[in-house]
Tab-separated table of C-alpha atoms in Angstrom:
chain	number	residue	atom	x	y	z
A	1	UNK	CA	23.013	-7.661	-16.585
A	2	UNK	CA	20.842	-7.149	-20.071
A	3	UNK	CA	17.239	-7.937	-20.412
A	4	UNK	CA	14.740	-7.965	-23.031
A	5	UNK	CA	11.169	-7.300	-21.628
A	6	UNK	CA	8.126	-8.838	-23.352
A	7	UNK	CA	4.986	-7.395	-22.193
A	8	UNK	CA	2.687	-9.025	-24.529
A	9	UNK	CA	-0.492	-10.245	-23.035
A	10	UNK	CA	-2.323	-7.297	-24.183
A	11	UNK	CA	-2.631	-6.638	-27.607
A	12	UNK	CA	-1.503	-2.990	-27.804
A	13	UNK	CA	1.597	-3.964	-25.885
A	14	UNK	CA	2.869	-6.680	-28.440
A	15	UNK	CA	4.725	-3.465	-30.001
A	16	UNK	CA	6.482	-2.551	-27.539
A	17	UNK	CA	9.864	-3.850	-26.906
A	18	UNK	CA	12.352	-3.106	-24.324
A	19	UNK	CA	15.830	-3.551	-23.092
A	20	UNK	CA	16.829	-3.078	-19.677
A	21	UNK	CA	20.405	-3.216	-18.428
A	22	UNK	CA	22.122	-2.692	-14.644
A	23	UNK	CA	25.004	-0.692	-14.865
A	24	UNK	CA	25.835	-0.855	-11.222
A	25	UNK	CA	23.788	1.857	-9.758
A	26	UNK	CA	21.794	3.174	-12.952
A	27	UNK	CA	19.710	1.383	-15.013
A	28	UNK	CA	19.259	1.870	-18.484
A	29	UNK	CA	16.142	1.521	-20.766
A	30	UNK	CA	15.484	1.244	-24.640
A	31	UNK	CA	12.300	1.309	-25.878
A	32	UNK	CA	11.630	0.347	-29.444
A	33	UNK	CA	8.975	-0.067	-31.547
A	34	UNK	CA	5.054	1.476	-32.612
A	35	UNK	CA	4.344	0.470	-28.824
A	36	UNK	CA	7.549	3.432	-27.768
A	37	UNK	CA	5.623	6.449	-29.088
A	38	UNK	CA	2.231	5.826	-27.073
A	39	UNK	CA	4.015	4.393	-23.363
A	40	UNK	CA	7.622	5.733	-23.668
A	41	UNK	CA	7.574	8.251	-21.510
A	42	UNK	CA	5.327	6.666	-18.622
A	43	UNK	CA	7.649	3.472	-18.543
A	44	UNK	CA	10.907	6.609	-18.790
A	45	UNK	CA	9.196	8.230	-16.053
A	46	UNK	CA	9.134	4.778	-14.172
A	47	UNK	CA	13.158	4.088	-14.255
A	48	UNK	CA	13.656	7.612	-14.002
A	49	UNK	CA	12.239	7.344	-10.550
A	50	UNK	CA	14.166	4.031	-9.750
A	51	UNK	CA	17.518	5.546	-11.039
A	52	UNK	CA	16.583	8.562	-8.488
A	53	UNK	CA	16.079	6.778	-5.414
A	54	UNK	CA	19.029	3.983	-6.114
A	55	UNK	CA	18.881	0.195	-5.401
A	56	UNK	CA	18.771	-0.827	-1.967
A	57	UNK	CA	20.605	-4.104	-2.692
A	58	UNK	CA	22.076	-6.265	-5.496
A	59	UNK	CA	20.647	-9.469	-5.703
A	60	UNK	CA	22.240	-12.265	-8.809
A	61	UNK	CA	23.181	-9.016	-10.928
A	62	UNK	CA	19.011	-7.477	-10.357
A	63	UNK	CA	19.003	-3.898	-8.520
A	64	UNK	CA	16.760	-4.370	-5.799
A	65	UNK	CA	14.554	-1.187	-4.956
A	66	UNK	CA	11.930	-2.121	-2.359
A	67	UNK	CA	10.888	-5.429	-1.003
A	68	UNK	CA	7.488	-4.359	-2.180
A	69	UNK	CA	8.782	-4.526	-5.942
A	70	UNK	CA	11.038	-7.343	-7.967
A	71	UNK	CA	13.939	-6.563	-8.848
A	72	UNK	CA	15.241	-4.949	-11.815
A	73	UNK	CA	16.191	-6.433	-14.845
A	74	UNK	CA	13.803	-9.419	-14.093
A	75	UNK	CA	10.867	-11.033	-16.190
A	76	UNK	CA	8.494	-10.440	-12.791
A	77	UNK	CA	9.508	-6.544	-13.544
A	78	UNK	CA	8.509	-6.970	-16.440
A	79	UNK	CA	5.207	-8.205	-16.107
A	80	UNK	CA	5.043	-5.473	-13.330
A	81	UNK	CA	5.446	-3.104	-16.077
A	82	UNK	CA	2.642	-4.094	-18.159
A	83	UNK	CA	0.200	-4.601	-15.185
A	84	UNK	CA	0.685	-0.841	-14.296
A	85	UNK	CA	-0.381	0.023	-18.091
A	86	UNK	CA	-3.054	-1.961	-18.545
A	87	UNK	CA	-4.201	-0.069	-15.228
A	88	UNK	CA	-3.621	3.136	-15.986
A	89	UNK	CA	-3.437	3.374	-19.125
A	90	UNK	CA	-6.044	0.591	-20.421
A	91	UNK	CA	-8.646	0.999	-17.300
A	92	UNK	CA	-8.213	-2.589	-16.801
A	93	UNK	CA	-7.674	-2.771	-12.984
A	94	UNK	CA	-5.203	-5.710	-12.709
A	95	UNK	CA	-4.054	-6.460	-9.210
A	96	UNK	CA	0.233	-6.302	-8.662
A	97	UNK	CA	0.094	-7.413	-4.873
A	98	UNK	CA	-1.889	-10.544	-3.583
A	99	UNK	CA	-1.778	-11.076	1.144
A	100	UNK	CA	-2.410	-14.204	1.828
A	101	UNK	CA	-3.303	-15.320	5.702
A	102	UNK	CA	-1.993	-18.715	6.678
A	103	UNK	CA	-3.034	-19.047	10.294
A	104	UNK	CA	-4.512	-16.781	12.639
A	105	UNK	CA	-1.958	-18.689	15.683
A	106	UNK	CA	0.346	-16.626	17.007
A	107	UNK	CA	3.011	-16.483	20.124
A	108	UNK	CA	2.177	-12.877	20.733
A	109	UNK	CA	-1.143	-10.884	22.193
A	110	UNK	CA	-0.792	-7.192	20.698
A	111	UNK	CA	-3.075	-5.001	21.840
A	112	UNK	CA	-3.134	-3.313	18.402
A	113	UNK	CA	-3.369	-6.816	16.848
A	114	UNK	CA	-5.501	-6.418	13.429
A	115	UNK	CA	-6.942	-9.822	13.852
A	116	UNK	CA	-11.224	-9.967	14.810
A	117	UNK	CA	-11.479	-11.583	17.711
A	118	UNK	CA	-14.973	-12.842	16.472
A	119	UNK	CA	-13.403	-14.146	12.826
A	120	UNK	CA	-15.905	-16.672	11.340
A	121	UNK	CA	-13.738	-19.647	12.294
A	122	UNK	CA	-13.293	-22.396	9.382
A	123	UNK	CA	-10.553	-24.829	9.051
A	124	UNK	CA	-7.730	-23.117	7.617
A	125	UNK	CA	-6.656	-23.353	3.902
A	126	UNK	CA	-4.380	-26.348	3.227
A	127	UNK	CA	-1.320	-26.284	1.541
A	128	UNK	CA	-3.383	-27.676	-1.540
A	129	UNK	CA	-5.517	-24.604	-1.521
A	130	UNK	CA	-2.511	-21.974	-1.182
A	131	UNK	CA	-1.273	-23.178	-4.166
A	132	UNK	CA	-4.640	-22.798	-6.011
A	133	UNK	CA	-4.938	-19.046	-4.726
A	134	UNK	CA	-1.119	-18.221	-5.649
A	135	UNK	CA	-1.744	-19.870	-9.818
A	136	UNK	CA	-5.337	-18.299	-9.533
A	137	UNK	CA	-3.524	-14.787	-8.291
A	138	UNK	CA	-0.482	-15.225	-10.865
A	139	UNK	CA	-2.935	-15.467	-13.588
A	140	UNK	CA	-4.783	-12.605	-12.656
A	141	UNK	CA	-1.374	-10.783	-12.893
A	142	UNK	CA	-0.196	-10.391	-9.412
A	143	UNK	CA	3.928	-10.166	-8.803
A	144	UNK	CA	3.963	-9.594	-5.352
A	145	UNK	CA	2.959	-12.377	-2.618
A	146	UNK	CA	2.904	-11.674	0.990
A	147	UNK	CA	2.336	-14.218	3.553
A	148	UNK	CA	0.757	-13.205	6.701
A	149	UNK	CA	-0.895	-14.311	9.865
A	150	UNK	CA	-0.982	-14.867	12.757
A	151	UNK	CA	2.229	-16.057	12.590
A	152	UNK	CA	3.129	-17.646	9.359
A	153	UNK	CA	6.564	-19.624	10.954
A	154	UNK	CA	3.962	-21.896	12.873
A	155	UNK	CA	2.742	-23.446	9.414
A	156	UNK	CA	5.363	-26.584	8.760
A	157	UNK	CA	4.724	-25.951	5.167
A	158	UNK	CA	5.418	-22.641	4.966
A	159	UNK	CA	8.253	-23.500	2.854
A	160	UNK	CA	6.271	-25.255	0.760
A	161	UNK	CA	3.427	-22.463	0.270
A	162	UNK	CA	6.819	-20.488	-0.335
A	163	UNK	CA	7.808	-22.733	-3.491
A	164	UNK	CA	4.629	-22.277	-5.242
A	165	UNK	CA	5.551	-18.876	-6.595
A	166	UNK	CA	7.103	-18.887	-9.528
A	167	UNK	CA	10.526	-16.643	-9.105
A	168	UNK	CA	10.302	-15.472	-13.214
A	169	UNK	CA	6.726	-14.145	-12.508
A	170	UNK	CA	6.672	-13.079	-9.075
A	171	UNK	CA	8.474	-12.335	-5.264
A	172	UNK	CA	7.057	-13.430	-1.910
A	173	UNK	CA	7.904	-12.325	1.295
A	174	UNK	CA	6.445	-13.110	4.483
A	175	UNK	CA	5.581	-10.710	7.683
A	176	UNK	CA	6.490	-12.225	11.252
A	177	UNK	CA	7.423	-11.505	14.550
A	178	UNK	CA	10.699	-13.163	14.419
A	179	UNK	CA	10.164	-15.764	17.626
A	180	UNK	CA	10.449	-18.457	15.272
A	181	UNK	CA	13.128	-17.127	13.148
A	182	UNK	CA	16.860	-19.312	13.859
A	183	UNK	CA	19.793	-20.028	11.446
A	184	UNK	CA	18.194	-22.691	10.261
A	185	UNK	CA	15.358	-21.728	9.446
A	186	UNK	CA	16.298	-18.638	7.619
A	187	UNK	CA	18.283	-20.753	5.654
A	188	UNK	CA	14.984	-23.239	5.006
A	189	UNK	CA	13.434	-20.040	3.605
A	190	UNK	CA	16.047	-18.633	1.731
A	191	UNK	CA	16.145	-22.114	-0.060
A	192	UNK	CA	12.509	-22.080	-0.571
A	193	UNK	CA	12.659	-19.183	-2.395
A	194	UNK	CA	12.004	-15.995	-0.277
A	195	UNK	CA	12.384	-12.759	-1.198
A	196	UNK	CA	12.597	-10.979	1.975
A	197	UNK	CA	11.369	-10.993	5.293
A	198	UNK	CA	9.476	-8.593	7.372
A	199	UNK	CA	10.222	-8.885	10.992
A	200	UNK	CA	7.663	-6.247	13.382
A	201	UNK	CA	9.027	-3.861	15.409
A	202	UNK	CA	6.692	-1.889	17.584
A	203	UNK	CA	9.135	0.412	19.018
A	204	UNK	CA	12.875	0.731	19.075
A	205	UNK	CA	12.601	0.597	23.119
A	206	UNK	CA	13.183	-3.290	23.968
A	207	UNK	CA	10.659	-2.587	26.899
A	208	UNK	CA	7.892	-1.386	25.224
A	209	UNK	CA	7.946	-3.459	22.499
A	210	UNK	CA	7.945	-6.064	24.686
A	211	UNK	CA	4.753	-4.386	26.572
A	212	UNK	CA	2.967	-4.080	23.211
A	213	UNK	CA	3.040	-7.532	22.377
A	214	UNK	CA	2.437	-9.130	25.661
A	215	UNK	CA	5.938	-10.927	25.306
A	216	UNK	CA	9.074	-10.947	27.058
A	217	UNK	CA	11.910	-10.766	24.944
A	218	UNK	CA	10.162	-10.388	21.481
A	219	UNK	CA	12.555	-7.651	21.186
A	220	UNK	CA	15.424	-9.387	21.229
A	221	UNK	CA	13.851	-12.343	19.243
A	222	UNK	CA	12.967	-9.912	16.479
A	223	UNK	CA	17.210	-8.161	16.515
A	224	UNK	CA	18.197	-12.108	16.333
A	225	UNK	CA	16.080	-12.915	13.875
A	226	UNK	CA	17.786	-9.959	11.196
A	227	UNK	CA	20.700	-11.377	12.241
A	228	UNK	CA	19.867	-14.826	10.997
A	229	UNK	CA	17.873	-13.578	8.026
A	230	UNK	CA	20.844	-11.218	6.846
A	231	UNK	CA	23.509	-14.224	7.245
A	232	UNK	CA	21.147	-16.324	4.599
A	233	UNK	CA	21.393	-13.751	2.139
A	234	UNK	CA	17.704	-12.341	2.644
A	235	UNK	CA	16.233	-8.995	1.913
A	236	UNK	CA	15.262	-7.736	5.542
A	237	UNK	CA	12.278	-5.502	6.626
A	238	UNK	CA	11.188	-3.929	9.673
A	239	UNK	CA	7.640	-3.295	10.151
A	240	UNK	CA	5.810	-0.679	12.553
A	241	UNK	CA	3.227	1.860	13.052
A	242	UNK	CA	2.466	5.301	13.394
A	243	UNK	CA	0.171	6.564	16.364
A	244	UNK	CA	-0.511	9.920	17.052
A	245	UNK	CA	1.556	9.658	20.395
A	246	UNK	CA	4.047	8.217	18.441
A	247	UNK	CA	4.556	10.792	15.821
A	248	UNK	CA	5.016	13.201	18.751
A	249	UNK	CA	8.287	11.256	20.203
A	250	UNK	CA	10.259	10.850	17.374
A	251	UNK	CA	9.979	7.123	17.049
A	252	UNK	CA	11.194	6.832	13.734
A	253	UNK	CA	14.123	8.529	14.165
A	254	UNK	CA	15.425	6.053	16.687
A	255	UNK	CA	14.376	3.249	14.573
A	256	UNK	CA	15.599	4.123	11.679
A	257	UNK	CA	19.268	4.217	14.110
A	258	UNK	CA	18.350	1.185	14.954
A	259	UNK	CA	18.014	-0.609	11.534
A	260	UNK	CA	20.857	1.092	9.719
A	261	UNK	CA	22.944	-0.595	12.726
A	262	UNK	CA	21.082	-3.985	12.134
A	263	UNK	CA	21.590	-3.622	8.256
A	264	UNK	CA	18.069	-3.520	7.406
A	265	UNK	CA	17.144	-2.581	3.869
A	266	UNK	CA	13.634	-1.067	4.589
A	267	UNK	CA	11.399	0.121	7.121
A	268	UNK	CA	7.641	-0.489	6.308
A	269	UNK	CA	5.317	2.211	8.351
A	270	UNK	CA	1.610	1.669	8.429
A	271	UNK	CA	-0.637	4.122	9.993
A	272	UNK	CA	-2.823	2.410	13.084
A	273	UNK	CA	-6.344	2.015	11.739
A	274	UNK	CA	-8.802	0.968	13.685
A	275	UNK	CA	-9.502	-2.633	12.727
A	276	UNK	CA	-9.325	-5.858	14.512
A	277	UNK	CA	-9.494	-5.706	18.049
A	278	UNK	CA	-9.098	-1.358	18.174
A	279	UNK	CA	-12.172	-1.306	15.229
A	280	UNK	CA	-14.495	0.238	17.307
A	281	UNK	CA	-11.514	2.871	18.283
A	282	UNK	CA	-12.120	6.125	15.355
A	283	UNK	CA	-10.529	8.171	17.406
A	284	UNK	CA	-7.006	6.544	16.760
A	285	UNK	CA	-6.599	7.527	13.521
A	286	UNK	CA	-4.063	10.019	13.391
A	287	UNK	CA	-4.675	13.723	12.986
A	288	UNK	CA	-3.332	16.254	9.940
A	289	UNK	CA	-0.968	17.659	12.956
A	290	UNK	CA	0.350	14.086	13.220
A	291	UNK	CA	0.620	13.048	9.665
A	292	UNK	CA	2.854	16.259	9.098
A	293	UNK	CA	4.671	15.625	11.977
A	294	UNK	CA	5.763	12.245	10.128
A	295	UNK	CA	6.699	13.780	7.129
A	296	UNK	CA	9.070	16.379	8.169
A	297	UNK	CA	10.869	13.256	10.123
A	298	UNK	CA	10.620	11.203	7.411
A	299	UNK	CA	12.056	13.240	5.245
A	300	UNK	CA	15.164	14.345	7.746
A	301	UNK	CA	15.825	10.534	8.429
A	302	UNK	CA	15.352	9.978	4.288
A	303	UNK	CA	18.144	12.465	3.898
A	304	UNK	CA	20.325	11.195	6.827
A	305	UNK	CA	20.474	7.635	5.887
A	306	UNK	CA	20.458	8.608	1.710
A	307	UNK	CA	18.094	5.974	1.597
A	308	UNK	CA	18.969	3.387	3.224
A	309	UNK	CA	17.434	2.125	4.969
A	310	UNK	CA	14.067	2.501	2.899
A	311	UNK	CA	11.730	3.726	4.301
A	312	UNK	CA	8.172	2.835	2.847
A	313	UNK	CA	4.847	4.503	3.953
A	314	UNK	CA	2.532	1.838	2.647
A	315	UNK	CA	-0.667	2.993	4.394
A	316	UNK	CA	1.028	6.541	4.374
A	317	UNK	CA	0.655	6.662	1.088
A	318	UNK	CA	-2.639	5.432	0.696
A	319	UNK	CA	-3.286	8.912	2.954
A	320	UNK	CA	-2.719	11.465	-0.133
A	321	UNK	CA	0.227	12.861	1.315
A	322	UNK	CA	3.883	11.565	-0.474
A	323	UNK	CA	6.256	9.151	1.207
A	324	UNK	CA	10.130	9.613	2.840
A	325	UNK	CA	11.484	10.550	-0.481
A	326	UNK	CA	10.727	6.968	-2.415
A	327	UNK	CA	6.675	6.211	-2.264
A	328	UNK	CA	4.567	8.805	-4.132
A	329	UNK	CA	1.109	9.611	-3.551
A	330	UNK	CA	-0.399	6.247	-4.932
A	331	UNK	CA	-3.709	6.505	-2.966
A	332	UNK	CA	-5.568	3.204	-0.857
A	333	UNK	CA	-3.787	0.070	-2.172
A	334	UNK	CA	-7.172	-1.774	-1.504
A	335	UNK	CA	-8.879	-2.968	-5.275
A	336	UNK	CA	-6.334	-0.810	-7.168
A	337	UNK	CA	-3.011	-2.466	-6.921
A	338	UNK	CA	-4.435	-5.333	-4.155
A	339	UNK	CA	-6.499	-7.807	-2.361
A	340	UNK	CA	-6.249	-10.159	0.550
A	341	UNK	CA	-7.419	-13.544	1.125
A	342	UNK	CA	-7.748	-14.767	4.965
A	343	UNK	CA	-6.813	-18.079	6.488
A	344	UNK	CA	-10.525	-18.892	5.827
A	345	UNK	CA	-10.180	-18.694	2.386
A	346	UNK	CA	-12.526	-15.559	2.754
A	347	UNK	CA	-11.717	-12.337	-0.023
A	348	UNK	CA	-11.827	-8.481	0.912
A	349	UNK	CA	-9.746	-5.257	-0.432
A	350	UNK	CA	-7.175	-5.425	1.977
A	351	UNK	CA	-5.531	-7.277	5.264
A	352	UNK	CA	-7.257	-3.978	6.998
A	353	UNK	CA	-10.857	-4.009	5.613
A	354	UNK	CA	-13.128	-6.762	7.564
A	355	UNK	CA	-15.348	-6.919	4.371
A	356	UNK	CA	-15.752	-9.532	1.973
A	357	UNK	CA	-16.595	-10.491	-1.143
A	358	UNK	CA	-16.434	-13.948	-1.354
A	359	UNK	CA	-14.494	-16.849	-0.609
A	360	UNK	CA	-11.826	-18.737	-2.742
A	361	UNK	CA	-13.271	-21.786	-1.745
A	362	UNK	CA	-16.518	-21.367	-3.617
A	363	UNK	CA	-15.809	-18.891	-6.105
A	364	UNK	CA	-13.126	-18.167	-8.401
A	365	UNK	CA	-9.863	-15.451	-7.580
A	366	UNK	CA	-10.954	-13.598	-11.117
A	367	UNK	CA	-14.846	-13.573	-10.439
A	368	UNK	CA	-14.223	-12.104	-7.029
A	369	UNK	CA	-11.523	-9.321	-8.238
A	370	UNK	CA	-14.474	-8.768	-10.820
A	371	UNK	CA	-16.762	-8.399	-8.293
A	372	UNK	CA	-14.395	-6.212	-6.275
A	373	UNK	CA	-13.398	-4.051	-8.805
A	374	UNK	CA	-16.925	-3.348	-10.032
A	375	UNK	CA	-18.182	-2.294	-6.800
A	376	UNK	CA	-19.133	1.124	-6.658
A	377	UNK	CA	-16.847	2.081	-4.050
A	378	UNK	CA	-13.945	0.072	-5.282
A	379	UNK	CA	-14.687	0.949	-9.174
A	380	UNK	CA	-12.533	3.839	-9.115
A	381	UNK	CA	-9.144	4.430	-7.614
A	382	UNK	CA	-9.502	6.600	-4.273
A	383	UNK	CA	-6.403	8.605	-3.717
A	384	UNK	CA	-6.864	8.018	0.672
A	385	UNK	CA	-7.186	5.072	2.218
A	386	UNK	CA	-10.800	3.878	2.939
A	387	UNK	CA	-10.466	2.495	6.212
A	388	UNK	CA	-9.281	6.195	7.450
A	389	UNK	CA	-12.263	8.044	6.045
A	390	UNK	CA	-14.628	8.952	8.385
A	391	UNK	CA	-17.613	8.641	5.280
A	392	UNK	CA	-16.250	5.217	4.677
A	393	UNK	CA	-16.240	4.052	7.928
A	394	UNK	CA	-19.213	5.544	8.744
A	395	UNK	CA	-21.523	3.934	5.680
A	396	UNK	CA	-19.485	0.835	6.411
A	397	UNK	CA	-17.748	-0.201	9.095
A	398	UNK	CA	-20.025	1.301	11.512
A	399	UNK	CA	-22.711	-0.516	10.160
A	400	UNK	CA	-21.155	-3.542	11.021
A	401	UNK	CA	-23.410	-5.632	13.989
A	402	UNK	CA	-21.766	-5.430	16.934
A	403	UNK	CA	-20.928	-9.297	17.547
A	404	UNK	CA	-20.968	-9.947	14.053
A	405	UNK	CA	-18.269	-12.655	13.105
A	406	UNK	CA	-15.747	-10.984	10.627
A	407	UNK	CA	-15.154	-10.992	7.798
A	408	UNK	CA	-19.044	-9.380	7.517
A	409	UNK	CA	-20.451	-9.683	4.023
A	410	UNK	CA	-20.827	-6.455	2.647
A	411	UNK	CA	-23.761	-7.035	0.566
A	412	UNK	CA	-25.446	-7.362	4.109
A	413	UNK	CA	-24.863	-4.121	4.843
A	414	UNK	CA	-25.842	-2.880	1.625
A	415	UNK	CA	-29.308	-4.900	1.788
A	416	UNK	CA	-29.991	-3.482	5.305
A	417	UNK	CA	-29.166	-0.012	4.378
A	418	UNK	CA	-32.031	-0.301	1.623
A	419	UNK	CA	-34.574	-2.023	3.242
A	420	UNK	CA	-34.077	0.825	5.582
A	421	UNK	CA	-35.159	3.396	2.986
């Protein structure tokens, strides 16, 4: 398959031209043009890396890489492309990934569940209102929905919600716990237009994932929902975590086993920060002992499986140290490359950070990344993840009342901390 990419929008792209074709494996790149000379070799640099690491899946003649990127040749790609210039090459922070909450209900109680328990309750956004944050977030530039919760398979229109992203701009997938998931309705959201679909998977013991979640036979729900979600032809994820216990036992190991026998394409591991119910918890966030711990294993499983499955360290990576082999060092994801928007409607840097800015409801999606992306802790790019620095969390999140109902307004804390000097 042979594309031409157009990356117009800005003006110092409108000379640049490309052509991308999939030759099976490899993909190969022209660039032409003025534009060439001044971003060749960061966009050569960009399919170098892709042609290094090898698709994970072929999707309609598109190499598929990560469920955290559309595939390749595709117009979303493309505009994927320019966003990361006018970022880092430009200065214009332009957001690639949007999470959007659609319920906080759920069939499971995790004890590591990243939900407040004391969330300013509002009704939830309607279906009318996802669709105005998903235009407002396409025109912003973002290529990369994901639907969260709660669990997002309770919403009856989550099909619908699913259908407002336009496929040429854009990929959504959606994060559950797979209770819901049958033939059916993997086929429902296959139709609707989903890109993949993230099932959680505490631990590769049936037991203790089980234990975790406060529900009996979640395990099995979550092996029978790949099942169903691989027979309708969509990308499949597993998400976990790391814990400092965990990183001890080998735990990815034995679930990386585990999804290579499901035929998972990629396994998504987050670090366990202390938000939600454990944000009061600092010490859980995992030690330098720990975090090398994961990387040697990482990197042994990386080799063992050639890739596949993936294995992405989103919150890893937002750490400063490099991912298993595929995710580089790309620092906190949080007013850089995303944002989140709760089931409120309410705004903050990231599905982790019980901050916010704003609310969609009231304000617009580009005043708000505006107002994120000016703030001067979220004006720069940080190469760790905030919510795992002890300054941060410290200035911030421990400033945070007590019973305060979350998302707390950060300008709050910033007002209190002056009126204190």
């Amino acid at each position: 398959m042979q594309l031409a990419y157009r990356l117009g929008k800005n003006h110092r792209l409108n000379n640049l031209k490309l052509l991308v074709e999939n030759r099976g494996d490899r993909l190969i790149m022209e660039a032409s043009g003025p534009g060439s000379k001044l971003f060749g070799s960061f966009i050569k640099n960009n399919f170098r890396w892709l042609n290094k690491v090898g698709p994970v899946a072929v999707q309609e003649g598109r190499n598929v890489y990560s469920l955290y990127l559309p595939p390749v040749p595709s117009e979303a790609h493309a505009h994927y492309l320019r966003n990361l210039l006018q970022t880092w090459l430009f200065h214009k922070p332009t957001p690639l990934a949007a999470t959007i909450a659609l319920n906080y209900e759920c069939q499971c109680n995790c004890v590591h569940c990243s939900i407040p328990s004391v969330f300013a309750k509002k009704p939830i956004l309607s279906t009318e209102e996802v669709e105005k944050v998903v235009k407002e977030s396409i025109n912003l530039g973002v290529v990369h929905f994901t639907f969260t919760g709660g669990e997002p398979l309770l919403r009856d229109d989550l099909e619908i919600c699913i259908s407002f992203v336009p496929k040429n701009e854009a990929v959504v997938q959606v994060f559950t716990n797979g209770i819901a998931v049958n033939a059916e309705r993997a086929a429902k959201l296959k139709a609707a237009g989903l890109f993949g679909l993230i099932i959680s998977l505490d631990s590769p013991d049936p037991d203790e994932h089980d234990r975790l979640r406060n529900t009996k036979g979640c395990f099995r729900a979550a092996e029978r929902a790949v099942r169903y979600a691989r027979e309708a032809g969509l990308l499949v994820g597993l998400s976990t975590y790391a814990t400092n216990q965990s990183s001890h036992e080998g735990k990815l190991t034995r679930l990386a086993a585990l999804a290579a026998d499901w035929g998972v394409h990629e396994i998504t591991v987050l670090d366990v920060i202390p938000t939600g119910r454990l944000i009061r918890r600092d010490d859980l966030l995992l030690t330098e002992e720990s975090r090398e711990i994961l990387m040697r294993e990482g990197r042994a499983v990386y080799k063992k499986y050639e890739g596949r499955p993936r294995i992405v360290t989103q919150t890893l990576a937002g750490s400063g140290f490099r991912g298993f082999g595929f995710t580089n060092s790309v620092g906190c994801l949080a007013g850089s490359y995303e944002f989140h928007v709760t089931a409120y409607g309410d705004f903050t840097p990231c599905d982790f950070t019980p901050l916010r800015f704003g609310n969609v409801r009231t304000e617009p999606l580009a005043q708000l990344w505006k107002k994120l992306t000016a703030h001067p802790v979220y004006c720069r790019h940080a190469r760790k993840c905030r919510m795992q620095s002890p300054e941060f969390r410290e200035k911030y999140i421990h400033k945070i009342p007590e019973h305060a109902l979350l998302p707390f307004p950060i300008s709050e804390i910033e007002t209190s901390a002056l009126g204190g000097l």
